[in-house]
Short mmCIF file of N, CA and C and ligand atoms in Angstrom, two decimals:
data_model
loop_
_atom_site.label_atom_id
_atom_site.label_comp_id
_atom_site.label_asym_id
_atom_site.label_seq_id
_atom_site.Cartn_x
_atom_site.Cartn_y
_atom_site.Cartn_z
N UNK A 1 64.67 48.55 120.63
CA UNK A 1 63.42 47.88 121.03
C UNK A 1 63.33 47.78 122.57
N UNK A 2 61.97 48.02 123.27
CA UNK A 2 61.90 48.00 124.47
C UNK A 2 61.24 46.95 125.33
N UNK A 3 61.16 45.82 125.63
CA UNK A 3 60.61 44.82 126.36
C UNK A 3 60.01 45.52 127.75
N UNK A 4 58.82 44.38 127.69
CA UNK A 4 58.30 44.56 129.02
C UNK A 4 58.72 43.24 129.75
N UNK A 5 59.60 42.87 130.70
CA UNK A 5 59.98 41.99 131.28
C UNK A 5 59.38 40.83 131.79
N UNK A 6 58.63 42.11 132.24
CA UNK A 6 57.23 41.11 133.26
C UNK A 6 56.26 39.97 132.53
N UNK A 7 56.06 40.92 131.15
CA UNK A 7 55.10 40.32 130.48
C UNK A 7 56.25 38.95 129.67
N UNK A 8 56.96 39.29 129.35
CA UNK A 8 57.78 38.40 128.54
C UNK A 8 57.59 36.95 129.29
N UNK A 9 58.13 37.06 130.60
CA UNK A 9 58.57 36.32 131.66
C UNK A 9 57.46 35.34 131.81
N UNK A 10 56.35 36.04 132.11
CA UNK A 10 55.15 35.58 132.34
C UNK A 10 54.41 34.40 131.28
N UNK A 11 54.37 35.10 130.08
CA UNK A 11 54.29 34.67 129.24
C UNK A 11 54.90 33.16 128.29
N UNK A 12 56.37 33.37 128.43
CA UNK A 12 57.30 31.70 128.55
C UNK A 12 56.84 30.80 129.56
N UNK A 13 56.92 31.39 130.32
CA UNK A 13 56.57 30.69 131.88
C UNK A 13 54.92 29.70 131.47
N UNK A 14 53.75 30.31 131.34
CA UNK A 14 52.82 29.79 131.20
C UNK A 14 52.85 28.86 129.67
N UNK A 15 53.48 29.40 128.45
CA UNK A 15 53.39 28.27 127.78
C UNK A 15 54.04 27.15 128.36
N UNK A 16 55.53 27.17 128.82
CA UNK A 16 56.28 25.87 129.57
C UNK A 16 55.28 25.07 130.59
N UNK A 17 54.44 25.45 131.20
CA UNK A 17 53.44 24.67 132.01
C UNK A 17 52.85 23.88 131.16
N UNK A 18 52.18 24.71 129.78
CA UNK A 18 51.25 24.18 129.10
C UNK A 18 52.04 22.87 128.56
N UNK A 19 53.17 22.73 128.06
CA UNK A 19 54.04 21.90 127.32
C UNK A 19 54.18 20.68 128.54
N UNK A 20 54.27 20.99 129.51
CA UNK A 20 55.01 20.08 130.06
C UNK A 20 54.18 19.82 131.49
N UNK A 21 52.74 19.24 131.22
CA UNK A 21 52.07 19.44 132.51
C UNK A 21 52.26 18.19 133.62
N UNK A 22 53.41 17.44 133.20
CA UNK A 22 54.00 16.50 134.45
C UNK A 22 55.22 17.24 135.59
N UNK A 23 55.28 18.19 134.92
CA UNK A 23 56.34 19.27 135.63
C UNK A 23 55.60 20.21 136.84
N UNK A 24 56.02 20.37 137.83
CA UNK A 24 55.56 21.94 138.89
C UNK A 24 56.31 22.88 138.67
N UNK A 25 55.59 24.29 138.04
CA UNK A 25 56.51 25.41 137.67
C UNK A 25 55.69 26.04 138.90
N UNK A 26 57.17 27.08 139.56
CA UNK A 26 56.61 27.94 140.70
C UNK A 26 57.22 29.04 140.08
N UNK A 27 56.26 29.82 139.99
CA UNK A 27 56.94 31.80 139.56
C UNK A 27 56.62 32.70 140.82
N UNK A 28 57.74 33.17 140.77
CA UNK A 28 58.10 34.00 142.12
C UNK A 28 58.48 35.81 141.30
N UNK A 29 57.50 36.06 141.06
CA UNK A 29 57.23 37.78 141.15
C UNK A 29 57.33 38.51 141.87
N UNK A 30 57.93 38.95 142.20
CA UNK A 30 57.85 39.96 143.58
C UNK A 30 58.24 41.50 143.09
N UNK A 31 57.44 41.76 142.22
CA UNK A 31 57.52 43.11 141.46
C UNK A 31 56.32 43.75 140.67
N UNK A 32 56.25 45.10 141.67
CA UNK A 32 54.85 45.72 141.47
C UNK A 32 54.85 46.75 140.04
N UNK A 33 56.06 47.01 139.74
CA UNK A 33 56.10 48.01 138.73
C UNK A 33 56.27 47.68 136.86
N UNK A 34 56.07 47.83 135.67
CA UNK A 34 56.62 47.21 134.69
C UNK A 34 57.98 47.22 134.74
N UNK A 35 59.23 46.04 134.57
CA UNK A 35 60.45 46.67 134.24
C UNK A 35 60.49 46.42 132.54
N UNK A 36 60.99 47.47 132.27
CA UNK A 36 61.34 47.51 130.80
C UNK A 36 62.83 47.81 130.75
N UNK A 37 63.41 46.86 129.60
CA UNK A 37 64.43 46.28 128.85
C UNK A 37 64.92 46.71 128.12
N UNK A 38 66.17 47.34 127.01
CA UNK A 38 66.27 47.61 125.89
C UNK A 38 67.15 46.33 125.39
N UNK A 39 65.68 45.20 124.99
CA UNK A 39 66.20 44.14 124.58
C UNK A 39 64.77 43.64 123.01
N UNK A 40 65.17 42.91 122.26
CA UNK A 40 64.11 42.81 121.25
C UNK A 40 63.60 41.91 122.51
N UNK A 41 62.41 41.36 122.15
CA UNK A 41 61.46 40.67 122.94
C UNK A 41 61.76 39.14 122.64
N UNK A 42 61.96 39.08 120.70
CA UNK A 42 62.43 36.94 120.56
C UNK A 42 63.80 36.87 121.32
N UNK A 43 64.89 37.95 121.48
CA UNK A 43 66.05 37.62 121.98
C UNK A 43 65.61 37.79 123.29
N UNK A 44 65.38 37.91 124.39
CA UNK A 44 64.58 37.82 125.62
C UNK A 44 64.40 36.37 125.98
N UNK A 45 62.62 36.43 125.16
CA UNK A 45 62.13 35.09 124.48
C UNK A 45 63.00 33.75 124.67
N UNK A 46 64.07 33.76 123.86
CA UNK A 46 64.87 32.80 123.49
C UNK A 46 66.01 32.86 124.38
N UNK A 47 66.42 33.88 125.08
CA UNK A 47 67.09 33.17 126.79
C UNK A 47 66.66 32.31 127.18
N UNK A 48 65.50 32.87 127.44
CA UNK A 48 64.38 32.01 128.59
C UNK A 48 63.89 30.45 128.22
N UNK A 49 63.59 30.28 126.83
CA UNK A 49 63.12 29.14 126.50
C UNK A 49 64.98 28.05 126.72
N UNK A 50 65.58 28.72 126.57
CA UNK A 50 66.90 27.74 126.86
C UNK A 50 67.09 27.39 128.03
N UNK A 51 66.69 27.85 129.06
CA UNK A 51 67.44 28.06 130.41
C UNK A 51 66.08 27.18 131.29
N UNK A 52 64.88 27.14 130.07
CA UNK A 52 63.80 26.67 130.97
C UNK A 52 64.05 25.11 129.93
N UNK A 53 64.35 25.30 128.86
CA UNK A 53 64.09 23.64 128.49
C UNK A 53 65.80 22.66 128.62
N UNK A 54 66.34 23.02 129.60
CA UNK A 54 67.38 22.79 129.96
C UNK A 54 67.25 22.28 131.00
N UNK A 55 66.51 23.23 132.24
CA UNK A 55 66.04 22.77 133.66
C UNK A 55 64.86 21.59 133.02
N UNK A 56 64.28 21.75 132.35
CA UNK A 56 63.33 20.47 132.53
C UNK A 56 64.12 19.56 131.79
N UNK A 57 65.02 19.66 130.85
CA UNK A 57 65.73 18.03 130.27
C UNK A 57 66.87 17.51 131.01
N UNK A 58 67.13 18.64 132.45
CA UNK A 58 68.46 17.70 133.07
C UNK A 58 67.69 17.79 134.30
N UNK A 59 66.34 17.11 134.36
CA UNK A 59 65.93 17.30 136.07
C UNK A 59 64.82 16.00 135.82
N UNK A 60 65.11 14.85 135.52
CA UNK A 60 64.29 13.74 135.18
C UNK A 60 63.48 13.65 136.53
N UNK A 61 64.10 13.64 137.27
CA UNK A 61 64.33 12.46 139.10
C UNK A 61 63.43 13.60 139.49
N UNK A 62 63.55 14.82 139.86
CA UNK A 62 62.52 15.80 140.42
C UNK A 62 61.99 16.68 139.26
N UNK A 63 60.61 16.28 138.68
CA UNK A 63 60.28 17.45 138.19
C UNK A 63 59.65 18.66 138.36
N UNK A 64 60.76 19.92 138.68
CA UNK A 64 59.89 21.09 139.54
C UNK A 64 61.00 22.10 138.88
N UNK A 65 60.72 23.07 138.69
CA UNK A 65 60.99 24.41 137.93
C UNK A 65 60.74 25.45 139.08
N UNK A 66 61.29 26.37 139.14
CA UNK A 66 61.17 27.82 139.78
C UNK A 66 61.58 28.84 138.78
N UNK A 67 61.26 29.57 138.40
CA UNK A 67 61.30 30.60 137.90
C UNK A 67 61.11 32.06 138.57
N UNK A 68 62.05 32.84 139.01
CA UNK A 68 62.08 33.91 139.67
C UNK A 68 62.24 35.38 139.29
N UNK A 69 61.84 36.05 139.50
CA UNK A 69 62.99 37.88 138.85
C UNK A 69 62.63 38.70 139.69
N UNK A 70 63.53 39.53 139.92
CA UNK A 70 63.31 41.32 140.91
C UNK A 70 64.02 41.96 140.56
N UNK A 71 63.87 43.38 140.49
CA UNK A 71 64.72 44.29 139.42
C UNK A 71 65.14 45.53 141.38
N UNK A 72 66.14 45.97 140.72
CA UNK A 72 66.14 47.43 141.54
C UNK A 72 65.76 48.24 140.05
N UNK A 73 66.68 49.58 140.79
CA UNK A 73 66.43 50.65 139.51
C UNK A 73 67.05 50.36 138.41
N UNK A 74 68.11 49.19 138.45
CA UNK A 74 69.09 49.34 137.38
C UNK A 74 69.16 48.60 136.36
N UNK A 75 68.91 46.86 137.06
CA UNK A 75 68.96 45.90 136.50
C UNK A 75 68.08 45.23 136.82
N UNK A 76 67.35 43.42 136.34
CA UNK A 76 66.46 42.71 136.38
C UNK A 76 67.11 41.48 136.57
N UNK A 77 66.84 40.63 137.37
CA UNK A 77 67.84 39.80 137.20
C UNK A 77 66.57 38.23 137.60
N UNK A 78 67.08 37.80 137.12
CA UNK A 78 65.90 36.44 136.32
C UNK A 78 66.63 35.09 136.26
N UNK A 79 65.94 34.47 137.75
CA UNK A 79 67.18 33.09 137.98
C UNK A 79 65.67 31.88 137.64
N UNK A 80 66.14 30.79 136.80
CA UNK A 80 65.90 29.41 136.75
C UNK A 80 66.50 28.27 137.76
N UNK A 81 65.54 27.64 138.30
CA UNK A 81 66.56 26.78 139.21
C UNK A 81 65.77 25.31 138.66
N UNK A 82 66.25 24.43 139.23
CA UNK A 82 65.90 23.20 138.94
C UNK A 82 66.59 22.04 139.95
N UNK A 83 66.29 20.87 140.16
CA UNK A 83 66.46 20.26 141.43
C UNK A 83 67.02 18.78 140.28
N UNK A 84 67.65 18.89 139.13
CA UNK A 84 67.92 17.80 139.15
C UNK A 84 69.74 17.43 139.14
N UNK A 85 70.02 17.01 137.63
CA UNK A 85 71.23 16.35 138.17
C UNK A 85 72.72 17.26 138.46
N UNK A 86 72.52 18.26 138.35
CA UNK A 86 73.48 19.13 138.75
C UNK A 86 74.77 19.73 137.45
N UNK A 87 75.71 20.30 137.85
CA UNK A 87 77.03 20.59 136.88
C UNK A 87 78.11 20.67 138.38
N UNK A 88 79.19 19.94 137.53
CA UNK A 88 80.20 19.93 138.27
C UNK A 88 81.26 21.29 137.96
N UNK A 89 81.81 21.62 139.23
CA UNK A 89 82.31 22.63 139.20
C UNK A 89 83.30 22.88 137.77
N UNK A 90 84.07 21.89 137.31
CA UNK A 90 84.76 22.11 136.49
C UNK A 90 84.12 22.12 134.99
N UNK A 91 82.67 21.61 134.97
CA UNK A 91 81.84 22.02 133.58
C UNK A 91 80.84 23.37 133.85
N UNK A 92 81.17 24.00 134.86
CA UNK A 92 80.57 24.68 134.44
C UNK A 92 80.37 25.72 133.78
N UNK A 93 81.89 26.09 133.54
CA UNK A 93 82.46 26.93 132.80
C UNK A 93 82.14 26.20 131.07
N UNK A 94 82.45 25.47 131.19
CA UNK A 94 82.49 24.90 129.83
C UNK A 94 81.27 24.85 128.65
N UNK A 95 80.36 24.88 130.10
CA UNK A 95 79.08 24.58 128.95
C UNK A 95 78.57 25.68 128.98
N UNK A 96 78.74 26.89 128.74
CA UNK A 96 79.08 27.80 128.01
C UNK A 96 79.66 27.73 126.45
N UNK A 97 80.51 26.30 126.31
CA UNK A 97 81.65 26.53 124.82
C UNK A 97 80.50 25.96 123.91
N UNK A 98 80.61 26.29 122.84
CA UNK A 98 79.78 25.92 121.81
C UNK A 98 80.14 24.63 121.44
N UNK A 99 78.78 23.63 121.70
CA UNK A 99 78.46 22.10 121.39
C UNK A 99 79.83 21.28 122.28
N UNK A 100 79.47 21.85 123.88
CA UNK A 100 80.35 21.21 125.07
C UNK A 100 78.32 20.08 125.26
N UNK A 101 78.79 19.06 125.42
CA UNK A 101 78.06 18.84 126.40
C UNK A 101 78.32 17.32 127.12
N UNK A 102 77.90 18.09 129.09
CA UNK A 102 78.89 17.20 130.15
C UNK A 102 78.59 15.79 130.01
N UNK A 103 77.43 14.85 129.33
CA UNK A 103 77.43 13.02 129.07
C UNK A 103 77.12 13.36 128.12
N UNK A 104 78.34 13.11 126.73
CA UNK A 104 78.17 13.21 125.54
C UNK A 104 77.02 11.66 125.12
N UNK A 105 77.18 10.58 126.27
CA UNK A 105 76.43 9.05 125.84
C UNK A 105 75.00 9.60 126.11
N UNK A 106 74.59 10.06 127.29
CA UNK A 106 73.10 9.95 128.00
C UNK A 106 72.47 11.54 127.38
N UNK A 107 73.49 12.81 126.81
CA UNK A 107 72.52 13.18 126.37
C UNK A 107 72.02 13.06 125.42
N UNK A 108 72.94 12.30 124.24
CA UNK A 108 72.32 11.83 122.85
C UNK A 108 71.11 11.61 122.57
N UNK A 109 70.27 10.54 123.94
CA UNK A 109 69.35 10.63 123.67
C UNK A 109 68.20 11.41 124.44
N UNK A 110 68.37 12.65 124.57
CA UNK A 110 67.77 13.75 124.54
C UNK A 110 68.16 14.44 123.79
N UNK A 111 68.12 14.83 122.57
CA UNK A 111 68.66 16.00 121.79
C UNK A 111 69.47 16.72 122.43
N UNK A 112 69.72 17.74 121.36
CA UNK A 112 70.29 18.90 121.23
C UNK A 112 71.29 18.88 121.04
N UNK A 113 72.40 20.08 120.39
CA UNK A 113 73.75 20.18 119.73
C UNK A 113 74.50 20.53 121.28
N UNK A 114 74.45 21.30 122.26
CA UNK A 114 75.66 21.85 122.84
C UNK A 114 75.57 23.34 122.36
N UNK A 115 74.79 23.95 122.16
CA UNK A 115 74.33 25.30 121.47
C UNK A 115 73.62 26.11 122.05
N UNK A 116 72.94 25.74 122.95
CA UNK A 116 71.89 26.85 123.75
C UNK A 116 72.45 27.61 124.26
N UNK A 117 73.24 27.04 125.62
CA UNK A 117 73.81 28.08 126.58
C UNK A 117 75.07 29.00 125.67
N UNK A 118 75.48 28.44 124.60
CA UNK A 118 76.58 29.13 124.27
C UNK A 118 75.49 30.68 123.95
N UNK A 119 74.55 30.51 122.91
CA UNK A 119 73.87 31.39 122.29
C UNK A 119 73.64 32.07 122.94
N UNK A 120 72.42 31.87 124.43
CA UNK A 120 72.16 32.23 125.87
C UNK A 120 73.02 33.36 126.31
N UNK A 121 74.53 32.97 126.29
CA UNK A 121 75.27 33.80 126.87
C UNK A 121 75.80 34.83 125.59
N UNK A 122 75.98 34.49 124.62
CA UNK A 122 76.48 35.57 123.76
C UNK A 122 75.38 36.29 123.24
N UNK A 123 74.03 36.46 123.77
CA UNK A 123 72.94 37.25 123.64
C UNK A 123 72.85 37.85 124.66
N UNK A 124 72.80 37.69 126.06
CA UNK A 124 72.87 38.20 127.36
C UNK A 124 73.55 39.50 127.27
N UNK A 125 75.31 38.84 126.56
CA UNK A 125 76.37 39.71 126.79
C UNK A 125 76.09 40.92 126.08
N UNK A 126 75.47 40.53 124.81
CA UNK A 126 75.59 41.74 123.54
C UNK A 126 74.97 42.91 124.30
N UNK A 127 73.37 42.29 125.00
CA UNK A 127 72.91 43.65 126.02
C UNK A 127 73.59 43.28 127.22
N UNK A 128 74.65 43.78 127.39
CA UNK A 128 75.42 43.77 128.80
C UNK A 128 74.82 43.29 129.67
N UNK A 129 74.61 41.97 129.67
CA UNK A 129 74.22 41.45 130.90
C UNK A 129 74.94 40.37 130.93
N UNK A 130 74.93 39.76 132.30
CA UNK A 130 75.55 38.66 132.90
C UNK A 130 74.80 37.22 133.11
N UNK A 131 75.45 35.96 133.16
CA UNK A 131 74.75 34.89 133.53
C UNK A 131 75.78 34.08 134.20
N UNK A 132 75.26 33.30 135.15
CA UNK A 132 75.72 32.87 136.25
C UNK A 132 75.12 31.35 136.95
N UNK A 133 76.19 30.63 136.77
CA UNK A 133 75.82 29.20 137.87
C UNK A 133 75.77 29.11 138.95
N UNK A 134 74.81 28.20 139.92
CA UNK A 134 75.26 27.70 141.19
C UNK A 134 74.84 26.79 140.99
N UNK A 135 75.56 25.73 141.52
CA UNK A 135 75.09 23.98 140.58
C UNK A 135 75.76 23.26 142.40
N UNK A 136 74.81 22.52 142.30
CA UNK A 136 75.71 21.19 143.57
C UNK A 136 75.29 19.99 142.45
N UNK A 137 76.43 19.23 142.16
CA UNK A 137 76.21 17.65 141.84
C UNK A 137 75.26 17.04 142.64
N UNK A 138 74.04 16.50 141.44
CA UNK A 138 73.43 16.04 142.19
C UNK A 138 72.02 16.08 142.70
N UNK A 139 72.11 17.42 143.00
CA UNK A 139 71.26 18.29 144.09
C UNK A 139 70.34 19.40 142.58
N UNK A 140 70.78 19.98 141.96
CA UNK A 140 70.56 21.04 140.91
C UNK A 140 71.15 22.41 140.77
N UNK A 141 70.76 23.16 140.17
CA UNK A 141 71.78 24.17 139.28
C UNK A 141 70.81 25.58 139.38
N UNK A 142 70.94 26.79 139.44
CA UNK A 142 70.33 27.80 139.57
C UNK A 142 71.01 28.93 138.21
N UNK A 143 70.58 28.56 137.38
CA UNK A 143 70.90 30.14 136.24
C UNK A 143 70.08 31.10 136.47
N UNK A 144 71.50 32.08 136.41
CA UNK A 144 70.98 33.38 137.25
C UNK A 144 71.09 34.26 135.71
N UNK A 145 70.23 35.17 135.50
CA UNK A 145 71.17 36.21 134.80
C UNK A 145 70.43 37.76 134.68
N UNK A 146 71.22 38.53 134.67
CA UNK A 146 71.42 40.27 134.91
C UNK A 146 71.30 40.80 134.00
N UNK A 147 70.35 41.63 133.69
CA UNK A 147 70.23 42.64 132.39
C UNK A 147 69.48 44.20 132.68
N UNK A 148 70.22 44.80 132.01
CA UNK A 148 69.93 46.15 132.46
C UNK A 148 69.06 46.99 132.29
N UNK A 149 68.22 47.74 133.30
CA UNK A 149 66.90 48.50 132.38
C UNK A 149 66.70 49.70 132.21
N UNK A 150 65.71 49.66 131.87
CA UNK A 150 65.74 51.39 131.64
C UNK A 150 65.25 52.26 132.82
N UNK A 151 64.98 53.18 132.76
CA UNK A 151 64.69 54.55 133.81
C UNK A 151 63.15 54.54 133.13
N UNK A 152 62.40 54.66 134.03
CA UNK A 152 60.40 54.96 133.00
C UNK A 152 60.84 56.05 132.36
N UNK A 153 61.85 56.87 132.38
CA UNK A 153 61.41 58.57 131.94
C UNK A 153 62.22 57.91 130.45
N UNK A 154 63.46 56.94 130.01
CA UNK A 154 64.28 56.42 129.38
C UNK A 154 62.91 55.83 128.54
N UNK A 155 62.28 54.62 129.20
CA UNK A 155 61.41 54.02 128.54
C UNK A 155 60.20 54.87 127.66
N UNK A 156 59.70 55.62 128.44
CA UNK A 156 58.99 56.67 127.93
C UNK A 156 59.15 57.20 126.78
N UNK A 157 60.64 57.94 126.74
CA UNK A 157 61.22 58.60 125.34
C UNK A 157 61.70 57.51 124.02
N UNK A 158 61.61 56.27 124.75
CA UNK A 158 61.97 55.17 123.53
C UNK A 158 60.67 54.57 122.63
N UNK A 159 59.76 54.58 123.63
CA UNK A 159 58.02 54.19 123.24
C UNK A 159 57.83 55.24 122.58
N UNK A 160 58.02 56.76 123.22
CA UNK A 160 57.67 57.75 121.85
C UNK A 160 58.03 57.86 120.65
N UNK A 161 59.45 57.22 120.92
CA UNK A 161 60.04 57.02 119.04
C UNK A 161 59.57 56.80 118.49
N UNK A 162 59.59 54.97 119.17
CA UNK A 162 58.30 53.82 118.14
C UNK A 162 57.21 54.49 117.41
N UNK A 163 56.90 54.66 118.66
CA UNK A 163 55.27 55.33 118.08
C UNK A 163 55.24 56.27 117.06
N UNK A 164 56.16 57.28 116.99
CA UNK A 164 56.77 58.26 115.90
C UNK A 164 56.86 57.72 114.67
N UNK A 165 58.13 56.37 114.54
CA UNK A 165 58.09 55.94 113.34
C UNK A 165 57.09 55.25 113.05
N UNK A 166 56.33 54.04 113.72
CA UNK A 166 54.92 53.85 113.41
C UNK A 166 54.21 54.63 113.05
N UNK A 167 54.20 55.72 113.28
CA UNK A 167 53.18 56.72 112.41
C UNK A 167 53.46 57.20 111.41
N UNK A 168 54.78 57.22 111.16
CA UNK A 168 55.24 57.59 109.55
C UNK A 168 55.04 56.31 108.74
N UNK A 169 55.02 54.84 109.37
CA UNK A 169 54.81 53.94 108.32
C UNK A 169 53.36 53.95 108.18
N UNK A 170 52.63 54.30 109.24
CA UNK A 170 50.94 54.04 108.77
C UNK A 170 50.71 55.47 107.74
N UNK A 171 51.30 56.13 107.42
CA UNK A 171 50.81 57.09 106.31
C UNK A 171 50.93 56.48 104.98
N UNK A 172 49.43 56.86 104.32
CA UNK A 172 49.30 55.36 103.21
C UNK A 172 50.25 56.18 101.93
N UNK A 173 51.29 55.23 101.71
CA UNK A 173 51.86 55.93 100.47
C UNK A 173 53.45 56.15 100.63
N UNK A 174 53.87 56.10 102.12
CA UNK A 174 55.26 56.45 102.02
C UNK A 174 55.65 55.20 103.20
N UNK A 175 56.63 54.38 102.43
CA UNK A 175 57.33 53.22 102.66
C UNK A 175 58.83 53.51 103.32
P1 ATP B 1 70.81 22.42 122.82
O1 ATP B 1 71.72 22.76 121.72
O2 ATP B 1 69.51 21.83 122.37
O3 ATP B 1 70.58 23.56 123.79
P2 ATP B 1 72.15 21.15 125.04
O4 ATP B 1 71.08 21.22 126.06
O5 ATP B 1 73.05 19.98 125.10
O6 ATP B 1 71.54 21.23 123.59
P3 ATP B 1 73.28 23.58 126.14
O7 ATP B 1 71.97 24.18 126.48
O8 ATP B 1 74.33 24.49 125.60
O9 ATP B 1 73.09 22.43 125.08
O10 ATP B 1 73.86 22.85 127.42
C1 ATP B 1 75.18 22.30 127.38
C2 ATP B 1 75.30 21.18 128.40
O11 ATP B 1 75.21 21.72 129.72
C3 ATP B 1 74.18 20.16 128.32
O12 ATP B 1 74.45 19.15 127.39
C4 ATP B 1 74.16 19.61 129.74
O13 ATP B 1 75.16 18.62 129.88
C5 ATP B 1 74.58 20.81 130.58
N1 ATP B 1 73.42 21.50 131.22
C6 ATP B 1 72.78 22.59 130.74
N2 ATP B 1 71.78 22.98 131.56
C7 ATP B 1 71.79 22.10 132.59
C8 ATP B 1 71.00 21.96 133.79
N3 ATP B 1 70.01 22.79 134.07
N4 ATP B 1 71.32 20.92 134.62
C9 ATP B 1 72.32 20.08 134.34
N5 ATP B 1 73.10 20.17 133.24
C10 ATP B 1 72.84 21.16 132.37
#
């Protein structure tokens, strides 16, 4: 499956505004071309909604979102930042582990298991890509993460597939 990045991106991005209109989301595009992905689009999707409803449930004190991406030829790389309470150097590894999470008292009452980022990252990885902290206590946290794309001439020959087998399923009669 081939994602369009841009559109994906775009797309999370504006529902999260819609959800959360006490928040300032700033999107920083700085890319004239489509990048395309060989990623399904809900696993994409569902990075993004983690990494964005994460920055808005640990950023009470400032609510402001950035959302960024710029690709070279190779890779796309798509950082979340957020200005609130930060990760300390020694969790930040951790919350990564499945159902780590750093105030087991204060996040109780905000949901969630301790499950996102684990998922986050073992979806990233499956399409070889990377994800990455920069956190100051305190101050806020920047998830970065790297995924690899295709070549247009790559993308090209993968859209022709689709389209190939789509046309064998629209022939009425053969399943
Ligand atoms: P859920 O299962 O709903 O995602 P969760 O948010 O607790 O719940 P993770 O997304 O895996 O689970 O995050 C693990 C822990 O990492 C969180 O409990 C929180 O302590 C910390 N954390 C994650 N993102 C941030 C962030 N942007 N700023 C500060 N702390 C964060």
């Amino acid at each position: 499956e081939v994602s369009d990045v841009t559109e994906v991106v775009t797309q999370v991005f504006d529902n999260f505004k819609m959800i959360h209109p006490d928040y300032v989301f700033i999107l920083d595009d700085d890319v004239e071309r489509p990048i395309q992905s060989q990623i399904y689009r809900n696993h994409l999707e569902q990075i993004l909604i983690i990494l964005l409803d994460n920055a808005v449930k640990y950023s009470q004190t400032r609510k402001e979102v950035h959302l960024s991406y710029e690709s070279d030829s190779r890779s796309v790389e798509v950082a979340v930042q957020d200005f609130g309470e930060g990760i300390s150097q020694e969790n930040r590894n951790r919350v990564f582990n499945r159902f780590y999470r750093v105030d087991k008292a204060r996040s109780r009452t905000k949901g969630g298991n301790g499950l996102g980022l684990a998922i986050a990252k073992r979806l990233i990885e499956a399409y070889h890509g990377r994800i990455t902290i920069e956190s100051a206590l305190g101050h806020g946290s920047v998830f970065r993460i790297t995924l690899p794309i295709l070549s247009d001439a790559d993308a090209a020959i993968l859209n022709e597939k689709k389209a190939q087998a789509q046309a064998i399923n629209d022939i009425p009669g053969i399943k």
